[in-house]
CSV table of C-alpha atoms in Angstrom, one decimal:
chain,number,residue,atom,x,y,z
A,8,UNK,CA,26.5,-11.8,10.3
A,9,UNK,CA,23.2,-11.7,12.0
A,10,UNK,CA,23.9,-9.2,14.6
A,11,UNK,CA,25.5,-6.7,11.9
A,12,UNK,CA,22.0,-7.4,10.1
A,13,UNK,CA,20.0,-6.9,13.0
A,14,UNK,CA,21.7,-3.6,13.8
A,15,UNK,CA,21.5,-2.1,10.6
A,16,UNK,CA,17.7,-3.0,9.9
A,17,UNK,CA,16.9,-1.4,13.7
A,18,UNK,CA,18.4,1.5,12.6
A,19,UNK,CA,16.3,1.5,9.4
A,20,UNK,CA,13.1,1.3,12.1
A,21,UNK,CA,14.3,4.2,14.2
A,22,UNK,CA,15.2,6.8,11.2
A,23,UNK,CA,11.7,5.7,9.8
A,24,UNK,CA,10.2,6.7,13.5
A,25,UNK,CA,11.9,9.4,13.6
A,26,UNK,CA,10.4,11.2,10.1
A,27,UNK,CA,7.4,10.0,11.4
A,28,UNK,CA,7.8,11.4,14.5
A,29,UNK,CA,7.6,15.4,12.9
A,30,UNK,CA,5.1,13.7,11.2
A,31,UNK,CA,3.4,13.6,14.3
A,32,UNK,CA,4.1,16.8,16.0
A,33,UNK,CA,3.2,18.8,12.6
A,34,UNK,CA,-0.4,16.9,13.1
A,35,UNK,CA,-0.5,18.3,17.1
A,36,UNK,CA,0.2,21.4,15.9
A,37,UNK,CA,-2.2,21.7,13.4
A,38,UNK,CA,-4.7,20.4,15.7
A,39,UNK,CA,-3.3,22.7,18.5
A,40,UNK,CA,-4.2,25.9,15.8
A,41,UNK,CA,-7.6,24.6,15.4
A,42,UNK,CA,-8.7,24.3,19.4
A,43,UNK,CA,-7.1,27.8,19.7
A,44,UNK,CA,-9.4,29.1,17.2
A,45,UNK,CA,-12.5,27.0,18.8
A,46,UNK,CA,-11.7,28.9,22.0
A,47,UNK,CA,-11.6,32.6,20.6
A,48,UNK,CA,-14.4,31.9,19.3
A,49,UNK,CA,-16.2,30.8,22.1
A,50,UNK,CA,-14.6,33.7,23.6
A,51,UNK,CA,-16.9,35.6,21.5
A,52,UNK,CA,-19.7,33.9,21.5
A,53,UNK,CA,-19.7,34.4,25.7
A,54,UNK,CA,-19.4,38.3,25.0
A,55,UNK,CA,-22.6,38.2,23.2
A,56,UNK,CA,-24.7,35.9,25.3
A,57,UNK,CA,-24.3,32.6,22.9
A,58,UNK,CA,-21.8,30.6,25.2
A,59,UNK,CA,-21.1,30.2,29.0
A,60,UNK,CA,-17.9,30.8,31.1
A,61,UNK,CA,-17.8,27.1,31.5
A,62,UNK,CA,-17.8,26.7,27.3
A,63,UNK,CA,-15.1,29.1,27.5
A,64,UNK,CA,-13.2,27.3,30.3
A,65,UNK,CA,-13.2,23.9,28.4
A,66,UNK,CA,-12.2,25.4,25.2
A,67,UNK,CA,-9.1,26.4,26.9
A,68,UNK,CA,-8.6,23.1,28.7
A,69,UNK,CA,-8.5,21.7,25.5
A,70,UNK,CA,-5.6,23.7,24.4
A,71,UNK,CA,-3.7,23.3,26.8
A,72,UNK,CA,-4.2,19.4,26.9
A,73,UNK,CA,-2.7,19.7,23.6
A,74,UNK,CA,0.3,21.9,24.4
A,75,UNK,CA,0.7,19.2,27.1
A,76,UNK,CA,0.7,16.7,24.7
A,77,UNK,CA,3.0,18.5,21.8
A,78,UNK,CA,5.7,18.6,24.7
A,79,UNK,CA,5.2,14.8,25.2
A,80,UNK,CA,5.6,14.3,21.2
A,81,UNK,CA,8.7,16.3,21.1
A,82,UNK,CA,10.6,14.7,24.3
A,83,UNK,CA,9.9,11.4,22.2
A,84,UNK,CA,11.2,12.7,19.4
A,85,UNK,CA,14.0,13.7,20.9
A,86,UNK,CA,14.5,10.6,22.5
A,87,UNK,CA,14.2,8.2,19.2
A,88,UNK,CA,17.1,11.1,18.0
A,89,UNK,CA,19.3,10.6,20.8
A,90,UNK,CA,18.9,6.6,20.4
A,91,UNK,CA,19.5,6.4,16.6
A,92,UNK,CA,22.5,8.6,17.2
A,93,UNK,CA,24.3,6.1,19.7
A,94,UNK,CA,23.3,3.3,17.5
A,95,UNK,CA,25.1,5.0,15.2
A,96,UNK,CA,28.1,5.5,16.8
A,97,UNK,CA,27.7,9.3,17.6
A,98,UNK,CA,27.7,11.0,21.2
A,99,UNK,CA,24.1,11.3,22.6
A,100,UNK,CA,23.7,15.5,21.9
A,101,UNK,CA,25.5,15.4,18.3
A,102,UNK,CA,23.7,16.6,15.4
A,103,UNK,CA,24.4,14.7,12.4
A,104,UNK,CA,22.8,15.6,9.2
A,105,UNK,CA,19.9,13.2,9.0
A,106,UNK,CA,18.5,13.3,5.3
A,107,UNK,CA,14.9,12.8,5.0
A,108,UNK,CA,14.1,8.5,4.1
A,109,UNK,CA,13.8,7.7,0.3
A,110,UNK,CA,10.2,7.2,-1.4
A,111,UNK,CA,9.1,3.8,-1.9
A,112,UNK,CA,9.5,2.4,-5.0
A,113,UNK,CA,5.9,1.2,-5.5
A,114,UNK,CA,6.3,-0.8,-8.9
A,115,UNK,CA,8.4,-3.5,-6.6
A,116,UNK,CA,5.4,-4.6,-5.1
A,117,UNK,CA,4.3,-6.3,-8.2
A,118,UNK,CA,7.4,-7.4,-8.9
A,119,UNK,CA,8.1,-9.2,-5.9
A,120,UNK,CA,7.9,-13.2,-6.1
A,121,UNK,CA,7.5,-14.2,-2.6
A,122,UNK,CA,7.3,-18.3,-4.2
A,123,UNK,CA,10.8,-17.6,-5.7
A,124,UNK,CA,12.0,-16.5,-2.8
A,125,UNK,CA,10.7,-18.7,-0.5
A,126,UNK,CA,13.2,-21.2,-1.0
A,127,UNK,CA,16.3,-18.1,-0.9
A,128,UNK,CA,14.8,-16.8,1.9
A,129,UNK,CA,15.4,-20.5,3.8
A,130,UNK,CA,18.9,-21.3,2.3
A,131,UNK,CA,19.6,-18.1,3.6
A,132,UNK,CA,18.2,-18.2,7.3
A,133,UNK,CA,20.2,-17.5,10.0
A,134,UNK,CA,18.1,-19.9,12.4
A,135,UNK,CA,18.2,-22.5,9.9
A,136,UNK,CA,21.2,-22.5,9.2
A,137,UNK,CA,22.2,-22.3,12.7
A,138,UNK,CA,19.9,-25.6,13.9
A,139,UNK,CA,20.8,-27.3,10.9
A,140,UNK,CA,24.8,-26.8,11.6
A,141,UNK,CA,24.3,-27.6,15.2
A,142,UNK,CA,21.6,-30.5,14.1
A,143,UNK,CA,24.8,-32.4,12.3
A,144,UNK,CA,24.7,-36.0,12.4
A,145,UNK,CA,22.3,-35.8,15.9
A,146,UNK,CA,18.7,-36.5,15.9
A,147,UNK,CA,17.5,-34.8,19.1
A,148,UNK,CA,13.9,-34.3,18.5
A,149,UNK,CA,14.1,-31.0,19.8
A,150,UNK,CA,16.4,-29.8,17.4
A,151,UNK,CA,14.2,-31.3,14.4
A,152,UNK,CA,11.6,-29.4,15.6
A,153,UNK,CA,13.6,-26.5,16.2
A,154,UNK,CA,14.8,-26.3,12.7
A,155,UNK,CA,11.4,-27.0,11.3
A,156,UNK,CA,10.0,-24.1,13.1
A,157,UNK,CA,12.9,-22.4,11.7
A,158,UNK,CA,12.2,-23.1,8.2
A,159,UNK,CA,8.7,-22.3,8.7
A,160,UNK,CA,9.3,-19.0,10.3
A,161,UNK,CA,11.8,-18.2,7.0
A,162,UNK,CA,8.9,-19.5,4.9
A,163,UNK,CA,5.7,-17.5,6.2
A,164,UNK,CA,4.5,-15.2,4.0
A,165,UNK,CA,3.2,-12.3,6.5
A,166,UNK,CA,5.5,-10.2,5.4
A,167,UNK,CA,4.9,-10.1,1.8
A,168,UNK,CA,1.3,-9.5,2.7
A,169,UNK,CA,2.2,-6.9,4.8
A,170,UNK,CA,3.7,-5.2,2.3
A,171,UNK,CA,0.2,-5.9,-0.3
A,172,UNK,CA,-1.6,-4.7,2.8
A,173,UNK,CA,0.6,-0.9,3.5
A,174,UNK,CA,0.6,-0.6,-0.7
A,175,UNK,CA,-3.3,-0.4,-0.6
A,176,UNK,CA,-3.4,1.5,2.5
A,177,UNK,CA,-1.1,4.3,1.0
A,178,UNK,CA,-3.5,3.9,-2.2
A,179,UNK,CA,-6.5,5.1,0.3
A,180,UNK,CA,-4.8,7.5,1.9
A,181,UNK,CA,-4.1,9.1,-1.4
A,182,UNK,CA,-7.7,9.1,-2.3
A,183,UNK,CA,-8.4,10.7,0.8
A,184,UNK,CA,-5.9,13.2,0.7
A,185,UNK,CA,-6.9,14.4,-3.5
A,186,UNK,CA,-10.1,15.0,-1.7
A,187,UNK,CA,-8.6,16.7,1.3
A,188,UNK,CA,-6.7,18.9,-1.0
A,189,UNK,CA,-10.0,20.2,-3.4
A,190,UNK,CA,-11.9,21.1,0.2
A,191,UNK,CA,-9.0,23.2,0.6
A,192,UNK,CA,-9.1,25.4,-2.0
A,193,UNK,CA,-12.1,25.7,-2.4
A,194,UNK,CA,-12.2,26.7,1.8
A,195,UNK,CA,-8.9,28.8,0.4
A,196,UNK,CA,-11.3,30.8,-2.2
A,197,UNK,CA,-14.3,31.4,0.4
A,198,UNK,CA,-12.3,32.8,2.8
A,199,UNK,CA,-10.8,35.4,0.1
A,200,UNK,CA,-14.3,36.2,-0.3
A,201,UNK,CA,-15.3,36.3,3.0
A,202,UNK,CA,-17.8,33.7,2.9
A,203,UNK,CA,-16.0,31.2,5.4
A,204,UNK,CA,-14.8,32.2,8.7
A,205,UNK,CA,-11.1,31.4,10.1
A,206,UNK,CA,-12.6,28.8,12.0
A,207,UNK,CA,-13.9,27.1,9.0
A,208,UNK,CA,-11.1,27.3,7.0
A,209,UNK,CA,-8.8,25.9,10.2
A,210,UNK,CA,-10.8,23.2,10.4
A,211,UNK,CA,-10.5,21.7,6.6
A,212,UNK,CA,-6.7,22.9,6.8
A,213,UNK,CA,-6.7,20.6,10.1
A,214,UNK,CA,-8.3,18.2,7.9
A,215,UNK,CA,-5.8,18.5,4.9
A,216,UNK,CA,-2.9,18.3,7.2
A,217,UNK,CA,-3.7,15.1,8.6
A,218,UNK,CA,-4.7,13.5,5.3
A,219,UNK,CA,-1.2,15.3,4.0
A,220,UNK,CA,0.8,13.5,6.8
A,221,UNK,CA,-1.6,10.2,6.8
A,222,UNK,CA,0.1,9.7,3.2
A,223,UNK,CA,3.3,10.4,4.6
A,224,UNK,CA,3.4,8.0,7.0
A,225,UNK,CA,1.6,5.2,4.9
A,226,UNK,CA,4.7,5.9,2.6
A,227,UNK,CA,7.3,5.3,5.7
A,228,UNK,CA,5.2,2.1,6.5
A,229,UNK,CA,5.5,0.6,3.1
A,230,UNK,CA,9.0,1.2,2.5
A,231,UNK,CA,9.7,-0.6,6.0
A,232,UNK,CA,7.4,-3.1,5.1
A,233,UNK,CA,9.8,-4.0,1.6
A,234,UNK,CA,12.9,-3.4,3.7
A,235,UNK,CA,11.7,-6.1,5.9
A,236,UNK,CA,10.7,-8.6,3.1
A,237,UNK,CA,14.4,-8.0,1.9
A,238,UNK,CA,15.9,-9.1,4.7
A,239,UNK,CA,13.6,-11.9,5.2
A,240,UNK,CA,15.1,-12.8,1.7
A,241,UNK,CA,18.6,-12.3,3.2
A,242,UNK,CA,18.5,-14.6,6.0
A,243,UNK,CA,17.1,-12.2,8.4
A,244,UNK,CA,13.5,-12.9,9.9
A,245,UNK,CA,12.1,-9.8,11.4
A,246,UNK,CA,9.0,-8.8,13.6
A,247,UNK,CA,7.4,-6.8,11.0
């Protein structure tokens, strides 16, 4: 029924927040390794007359903002665990085994018809077919117009273009990350050779890492974004 559907694409959501949550914390940490080298080396520019205690002072405020705010990540990561595992019918501290989610399939997104499914996705609406049962032989205005808005809400294409929308952002964030990935090895190479300091080479690993985990997300965003447009097709009309 509609709760059972509701319940099962919410728990959809909070696995997907979940991946992306170490998503996340892999980015703070990343960034977190980057202001630690920013502040040795300030460190070392102060010993040599190049930088002031006060450089040195925020350099080291600004790694421990971001410890500060890696300890915020994981308490929220640990929260959406704790949530998805009493949505799922375990105790609060268990530790299921939680398998990473699936790939989207990308050649669905051409093959989707959202005109074909327009009409499935209003024979199968929960609200219509709610208004429309209660409706009967009645005709309350306000119930006309309920079930119109229904059918309209069953009808609206924001989610397919949604879904067109996420496909092309994970498309860019591809591109990005191709070119991510060639500044890194060739930071990777200059560094063997000692033409690139550590700082250097953190910063266009910081770079990569966030391009890396940009395309990982964009990939969690897409598949919930077809997940949605399924259920819309089911009956179910979501927020997404």
């Amino acid at each position: 029924d509609q709760q059972e559907a509701k319940l099962v694409y919410q728990a959809q959501e909070m696995m997907v927040s979940l991946e992306q949550s170490a998503y996340n914390l892999e980015n703070l940490q990343s960034t977190r390794d980057l202001l630690q080298q920013q502040y040795e080396a300030t460190q070392a520019q102060m010993s040599v007359g190049m930088a002031t205690q006060t450089d040195v002072l925020t350099a080291l405020k600004s790694v421990q903002d971001q410890d500060t705010a890696i300890l915020t990540a994981k308490k929220s990561q640990e929260n959406a665990h704790r949530n998805l595992c009493l949505m799922l019918g375990w105790s609060a501290d268990a530790q299921p085994e939680i398998r990473e989610v699936p790939q989207p399939d990308l050649s669905r997104v051409d093959a989707l018809d959202p005109n074909a499914d327009a009409q499935t996705a209003i024979d199968n609406n929960y609200d219509v077919r709610y208004y429309t049962k209660k409706a009967g032989n009645l005709t309350s205005q306000d119930l006309i117009e309920s079930n119109q808005a229904a059918i309209v809400n069953a009808k609206d294409t924001t989610q397919y273009n949604t879904v067109l929308t996420t496909r092309d952002s994970l498309n860019a964030a591809k591109a990005q990350l191709q070119v991510a990935e060639a500044n890194l090895n060739l930071a990777q190479a200059n560094l063997a050779v000692g033409s690139q300091t550590k700082l250097q080479y953190q910063s266009t690993l910081n770079t990569y890492t966030s391009a890396k985990n940009d395309v990982n997300t964009k990939e969690l965003q897409l598949l919930l974004a077809l997940e949605a447009y399924d259920w819309n097709v089911k009956g179910l009309t979501t927020s997404n």
